[in-house]
Short mmCIF file of C-alpha atoms in Angstrom, two decimals:
data_model
loop_
_atom_site.label_atom_id
_atom_site.label_comp_id
_atom_site.label_asym_id
_atom_site.label_seq_id
_atom_site.Cartn_x
_atom_site.Cartn_y
_atom_site.Cartn_z
CA MET A 731 111.20 97.82 81.52
CA LYS A 732 107.94 96.72 83.00
CA ASP A 733 105.08 98.49 84.71
CA LYS A 734 106.13 99.16 88.29
CA LEU A 735 105.22 101.78 90.87
CA ILE A 736 106.93 102.47 94.18
CA ASN A 737 105.30 104.68 96.81
CA ALA A 738 107.50 105.97 99.62
CA LYS A 739 107.49 108.40 102.50
CA VAL A 740 110.48 110.45 103.57
CA MET A 741 110.91 113.04 106.32
CA TYR A 742 112.83 116.22 105.52
CA PRO A 743 114.31 117.97 108.59
CA THR A 744 114.04 121.20 106.58
CA LEU A 745 112.51 121.71 103.16
CA GLY A 746 112.42 124.85 101.10
CA HIS A 747 110.88 125.99 97.85
CA THR A 748 113.50 128.10 96.14
CA VAL A 749 113.13 130.26 93.05
CA LEU A 750 115.89 129.05 90.73
CA THR A 751 116.45 132.41 89.04
CA THR A 752 116.95 134.38 92.27
CA GLY A 753 117.97 131.70 94.79
CA GLN A 754 115.43 133.12 97.25
CA ASP A 755 113.21 130.83 99.34
CA ILE A 756 109.46 131.20 98.93
CA HIS A 757 108.84 128.71 101.75
CA ARG A 758 111.07 126.95 104.27
CA ASP A 759 109.63 124.54 106.82
CA GLU A 760 110.92 122.01 109.34
CA ASN A 761 109.98 118.34 109.67
CA VAL A 762 108.10 118.02 106.38
CA GLU A 763 106.81 114.55 105.50
CA VAL A 764 106.82 113.93 101.77
CA ILE A 765 105.28 111.19 99.64
CA VAL A 766 107.29 110.17 96.60
CA HIS A 767 105.97 108.07 93.71
CA VAL A 768 108.41 106.63 91.19
CA GLY A 769 107.10 104.61 88.28
CA THR A 770 108.05 102.90 85.06
CA LYS A 771 105.93 101.63 82.20
CA ALA A 772 106.66 98.75 79.83
CA SER A 773 106.68 101.37 77.05
CA GLY A 774 109.91 102.77 78.51
CA HIS A 775 108.31 105.85 80.10
CA ALA A 776 109.52 106.60 83.64
CA TRP A 777 108.38 109.37 85.98
CA PHE A 778 108.33 110.69 89.55
CA GLU A 779 105.99 112.76 91.69
CA PHE A 780 106.82 114.37 95.03
CA HIS A 781 104.39 116.14 97.40
CA ASP A 782 104.10 117.07 101.05
CA THR A 783 101.48 115.40 103.25
CA LYS A 784 100.59 118.33 105.51
CA TRP A 785 99.53 120.68 102.71
CA HIS A 786 98.68 117.91 100.21
CA GLY A 787 101.11 119.23 97.64
CA GLU A 788 99.84 122.81 97.77
CA LYS A 789 103.13 124.02 99.25
CA TYR A 790 105.68 121.45 98.05
CA TYR A 791 105.08 119.61 94.80
CA ALA A 792 107.24 118.43 91.92
CA GLU A 793 106.88 115.96 89.09
CA GLY A 794 108.87 115.03 86.09
CA THR A 795 110.09 112.47 83.63
CA LEU A 796 113.08 110.18 83.91
CA GLU A 797 115.05 109.15 80.84
CA ILE A 798 116.40 105.64 81.30
CA ASP A 799 118.56 104.07 78.62
CA GLY A 800 120.13 100.63 78.93
CA GLY A 801 119.42 100.43 82.66
CA LYS A 802 120.94 103.86 83.33
CA LEU A 803 119.31 107.15 84.29
CA VAL A 804 120.75 109.51 81.68
CA ASP A 805 118.53 112.57 82.11
CA TYR A 806 115.46 113.96 83.88
CA ASP A 807 113.06 116.82 83.40
CA GLY A 808 110.68 118.77 85.63
CA VAL A 809 113.02 119.96 88.41
CA GLY A 810 116.33 121.77 88.61
CA SER A 811 117.79 119.12 90.90
CA LEU A 812 116.39 115.60 91.13
CA PRO A 813 115.62 114.72 94.77
CA THR A 814 118.16 112.26 96.18
CA VAL A 815 115.38 110.00 97.40
CA VAL A 816 114.13 109.55 93.81
CA MET A 817 117.59 108.43 92.72
CA ASP A 818 117.90 106.08 95.69
CA ILE A 819 114.51 104.52 94.91
CA LEU A 820 115.58 104.05 91.29
CA THR A 821 118.75 102.28 92.45
CA LYS A 822 117.34 100.14 95.27
CA GLU A 823 113.86 99.31 93.96
CA PHE A 824 114.40 99.30 90.17
CA GLY A 825 118.10 98.41 89.83
CA ILE A 826 118.77 101.55 87.75
CA ASP A 827 122.29 102.97 87.60
CA VAL A 828 122.07 106.69 88.48
CA THR A 829 125.78 107.52 88.62
CA GLU A 830 125.62 109.78 85.54
CA VAL A 831 123.29 112.27 87.26
CA TYR A 832 123.68 111.48 90.99
CA TYR A 833 124.59 114.41 93.15
CA LYS A 834 125.08 113.87 96.89
CA ASP A 835 123.26 116.93 98.16
CA GLU A 836 122.76 115.93 101.80
CA GLN A 837 119.01 115.56 101.27
CA PRO A 838 117.37 112.75 103.24
CA ASN A 839 117.41 109.46 101.41
CA GLU A 840 115.97 107.13 104.04
CA TYR A 841 112.50 106.19 102.89
CA LYS A 842 109.76 103.73 103.75
CA THR A 843 107.76 102.13 100.95
CA PHE A 844 104.02 101.61 101.25
CA LYS A 845 100.87 100.48 99.47
CA TYR A 846 97.34 101.84 99.72
CA ARG A 847 95.27 99.39 101.79
CA ILE A 848 91.50 99.11 102.01
CA ASP A 849 89.25 96.14 102.91
CA GLY A 850 92.23 93.80 103.18
CA LYS A 851 93.35 94.63 99.63
CA ALA A 852 96.64 96.31 98.71
CA PHE A 853 96.99 98.71 95.78
CA ASP A 854 100.20 100.15 94.34
CA ASP A 855 98.36 103.04 92.76
CA TRP A 856 96.02 105.45 94.60
CA TYR A 857 93.82 105.58 91.49
CA ASP A 858 93.35 101.80 91.60
CA ALA A 859 92.22 102.12 95.23
CA TYR A 860 89.93 104.98 94.16
CA GLU A 861 88.40 102.82 91.41
CA TYR A 862 87.92 99.93 93.84
CA ILE A 863 86.07 102.12 96.34
CA HIS A 864 83.81 103.53 93.64
CA SER A 865 83.13 100.03 92.26
CA LEU A 866 81.41 99.22 95.57
CA ASN A 867 78.54 101.54 94.55
CA LEU A 868 78.17 102.95 98.05
CA ASP A 869 76.27 106.10 98.90
CA ARG A 870 78.18 109.34 99.32
CA ASP A 871 78.71 109.05 103.08
CA ALA A 872 79.81 105.42 102.92
CA THR A 873 82.19 106.21 100.04
CA GLY A 874 83.70 109.04 102.07
CA ALA A 875 84.07 106.72 105.05
CA LYS A 876 85.92 104.18 102.86
CA PHE A 877 88.39 106.86 101.79
CA GLU A 878 88.92 107.74 105.46
CA GLU A 879 89.61 104.04 106.19
CA MET A 880 92.29 103.81 103.51
CA GLN A 881 95.73 103.37 105.00
CA GLU A 882 99.23 103.86 103.67
CA SER A 883 101.31 100.99 104.98
#
């Protein structure tokens, strides 16, 4: 494996936060836009992060590890059910076989990839964009304005 990060957005017609032990919803909302990050490291570590855009992950957030062996997703940790979109990103963007754990759960799997863009530069990782902005040594207001200018496209 090599270092690679995919950022994507997906729209959920309905999204709920369910307590696994009781099956009861804590939250259920309609038309929730979610950002998904899926990454791999040359060391073999793979991970995902999933958060809503409206509440900035305060309402809907999940993260976990992905165990990939011989080009196959063999296990995951962090959630009771791995979001379909994570598995589809692994298949389409990384060429990982997910058939051992794939479950067609009718979740949305149409996603749009993006990079963080600022000053004509494109960054895969938000933290790299953050470091770039801070490397400009701008005053507080100008730094804040740069963060406001950052686009996800």
